[in-house]
GROMACS .gro file of C-alpha atoms in nm:
model
  121
    1GLN     CA    1  -0.886   0.326   0.356
    2VAL     CA    2  -1.034   0.037   0.081
    3GLN     CA    3  -1.267  -0.233   0.149
    4LEU     CA    4  -1.303  -0.558  -0.069
    5VAL     CA    5  -1.588  -0.785  -0.094
    6GLU     CA    6  -1.609  -1.082  -0.320
    7SER     CA    7  -1.871  -1.299  -0.434
    8GLY     CA    8  -1.974  -1.572  -0.698
    9GLY     CA    9  -1.804  -1.884  -0.542
   10ARG     CA   10  -1.960  -2.179  -0.552
   11TRP     CA   11  -1.956  -2.563  -0.654
   12VAL     CA   12  -1.907  -2.610  -1.033
   13GLN     CA   13  -1.862  -2.940  -1.235
   14ALA     CA   14  -1.545  -2.968  -1.418
   15GLY     CA   15  -1.516  -2.797  -1.757
   16GLY     CA   16  -1.782  -2.542  -1.654
   17SER     CA   17  -1.747  -2.165  -1.585
   18LEU     CA   18  -1.783  -1.925  -1.276
   19ARG     CA   19  -1.762  -1.527  -1.289
   20LEU     CA   20  -1.633  -1.391  -0.961
   21SER     CA   21  -1.691  -1.028  -0.860
   22CYS     CA   22  -1.483  -0.808  -0.629
   23ALA     CA   23  -1.628  -0.475  -0.535
   24ALA     CA   24  -1.432  -0.203  -0.392
   25SER     CA   25  -1.547   0.093  -0.197
   26GLY     CA   26  -1.381   0.332   0.020
   27ARG     CA   27  -1.083   0.549  -0.111
   28THR     CA   28  -1.066   0.361  -0.443
   29PHE     CA   29  -0.877   0.650  -0.598
   30THR     CA   30  -0.555   0.513  -0.448
   31ILE     CA   31  -0.563   0.201  -0.608
   32TYR     CA   32  -0.299   0.093  -0.842
   33ALA     CA   33  -0.374  -0.287  -0.942
   34MET     CA   34  -0.628  -0.537  -0.838
   35GLY     CA   35  -0.538  -0.892  -0.843
   36TRP     CA   36  -0.706  -1.224  -0.770
   37PHE     CA   37  -0.533  -1.490  -0.564
   38ARG     CA   38  -0.624  -1.833  -0.434
   39GLN     CA   39  -0.539  -2.083  -0.129
   40ALA     CA   40  -0.612  -2.420  -0.185
   41PRO     CA   41  -0.647  -2.646   0.096
   42GLY     CA   42  -0.306  -2.752   0.270
   43LYS     CA   43  -0.107  -2.520   0.013
   44GLU     CA   44   0.026  -2.168   0.001
   45ARG     CA   45  -0.171  -1.877  -0.144
   46GLU     CA   46  -0.088  -1.803  -0.508
   47PHE     CA   47  -0.133  -1.548  -0.760
   48VAL     CA   48  -0.383  -1.594  -1.012
   49ALA     CA   49  -0.434  -1.251  -1.216
   50ALA     CA   50  -0.372  -0.890  -1.174
   51ILE     CA   51  -0.501  -0.572  -1.374
   52ARG     CA   52  -0.440  -0.234  -1.358
   53TRP     CA   53  -0.702  -0.043  -1.175
   54SER     CA   54  -0.686   0.253  -1.407
   55GLY     CA   55  -0.466   0.453  -1.689
   56GLY     CA   56  -0.434   0.100  -1.876
   57SER     CA   57  -0.545  -0.236  -1.937
   58SER     CA   58  -0.244  -0.432  -1.831
   59THR     CA   59  -0.325  -0.807  -1.748
   60TYR     CA   60  -0.116  -1.062  -1.591
   61TYR     CA   61  -0.207  -1.414  -1.535
   62ALA     CA   62  -0.034  -1.733  -1.380
   63ASP     CA   63   0.085  -1.970  -1.615
   64SER     CA   64  -0.179  -2.244  -1.459
   65VAL     CA   65  -0.485  -2.017  -1.572
   66LYS     CA   66  -0.393  -1.848  -1.930
   67GLY     CA   67  -0.604  -1.904  -2.171
   68ARG     CA   68  -0.915  -1.994  -1.936
   69PHE     CA   69  -0.932  -1.745  -1.683
   70THR     CA   70  -1.000  -1.371  -1.794
   71ILE     CA   71  -0.946  -1.073  -1.528
   72SER     CA   72  -1.150  -0.732  -1.600
   73ARG     CA   73  -1.262  -0.429  -1.457
   74ASP     CA   74  -1.549  -0.185  -1.449
   75ASN     CA   75  -1.432   0.145  -1.250
   76ALA     CA   76  -1.804   0.272  -1.288
   77LYS     CA   77  -1.897  -0.001  -1.056
   78ASN     CA   78  -1.580  -0.030  -0.875
   79THR     CA   79  -1.564  -0.389  -0.940
   80VAL     CA   80  -1.319  -0.625  -1.075
   81TYR     CA   81  -1.430  -0.968  -1.246
   82LEU     CA   82  -1.271  -1.298  -1.301
   83GLN     CA   83  -1.407  -1.492  -1.528
   84MET     CA   84  -1.321  -1.877  -1.513
   85ASN     CA   85  -1.369  -2.098  -1.798
   86SER     CA   86  -1.287  -2.473  -1.853
   87LEU     CA   87  -1.232  -2.542  -1.475
   88LYS     CA   88  -1.035  -2.817  -1.344
   89PRO     CA   89  -1.068  -2.988  -0.990
   90GLU     CA   90  -0.729  -2.850  -0.935
   91ASP     CA   91  -0.889  -2.484  -0.939
   92THR     CA   92  -1.061  -2.579  -0.620
   93ALA     CA   93  -0.956  -2.293  -0.367
   94VAL     CA   94  -1.074  -1.994  -0.187
   95TYR     CA   95  -1.044  -1.697  -0.421
   96TYR     CA   96  -0.933  -1.385  -0.302
   97CYS     CA   97  -0.897  -1.050  -0.445
   98ALA     CA   98  -0.637  -0.778  -0.322
   99ALA     CA   99  -0.553  -0.416  -0.387
  100SER     CA  100  -0.226  -0.269  -0.441
  101PHE     CA  101  -0.141   0.099  -0.399
  102ASP     CA  102   0.191   0.154  -0.594
  103ARG     CA  103   0.272  -0.201  -0.788
  104ILE     CA  104   0.114  -0.443  -1.017
  105ASP     CA  105   0.368  -0.726  -0.910
  106VAL     CA  106   0.394  -0.670  -0.537
  107GLY     CA  107   0.250  -0.475  -0.269
  108TYR     CA  108  -0.134  -0.635  -0.224
  109ASP     CA  109  -0.184  -0.566   0.119
  110THR     CA  110  -0.573  -0.520   0.144
  111TRP     CA  111  -0.762  -0.835   0.109
  112GLY     CA  112  -1.115  -0.922   0.081
  113GLN     CA  113  -1.280  -1.244   0.290
  114GLY     CA  114  -1.243  -1.486   0.011
  115THR     CA  115  -1.511  -1.677  -0.192
  116GLN     CA  116  -1.499  -2.029  -0.192
  117VAL     CA  117  -1.486  -2.213  -0.537
  118THR     CA  118  -1.508  -2.608  -0.550
  119VAL     CA  119  -1.492  -2.807  -0.884
  120SER     CA  120  -1.585  -3.155  -0.918
  121SER     CA  121  -1.475  -3.408  -1.144
   0.00000   0.00000   0.00000
């Protein structure tokens, strides 16, 4: 089993930056990819970014965050990061990290508890 704990969410003004962290523990060697997702009030959870856990550095982003957000990992610390720049009010959401054990595009079935990001205009 794998456990995920997010941190770093807080209130920030539009145009500002935040870095979210997701610490993984447990059987981390079984992870294939890590993703960030977000859910705004009254909306469905949506994909934000994903990265291979090891064996490559492929990254994927939602169109809405391309050029503003960067996903990265530090395998020595078992941590994935989401650097968020040029934040907009529409980025306000609870951000979740998730682990997939066989593919990068689907199969995210282990989730953290989420961290709140609030961007004010």
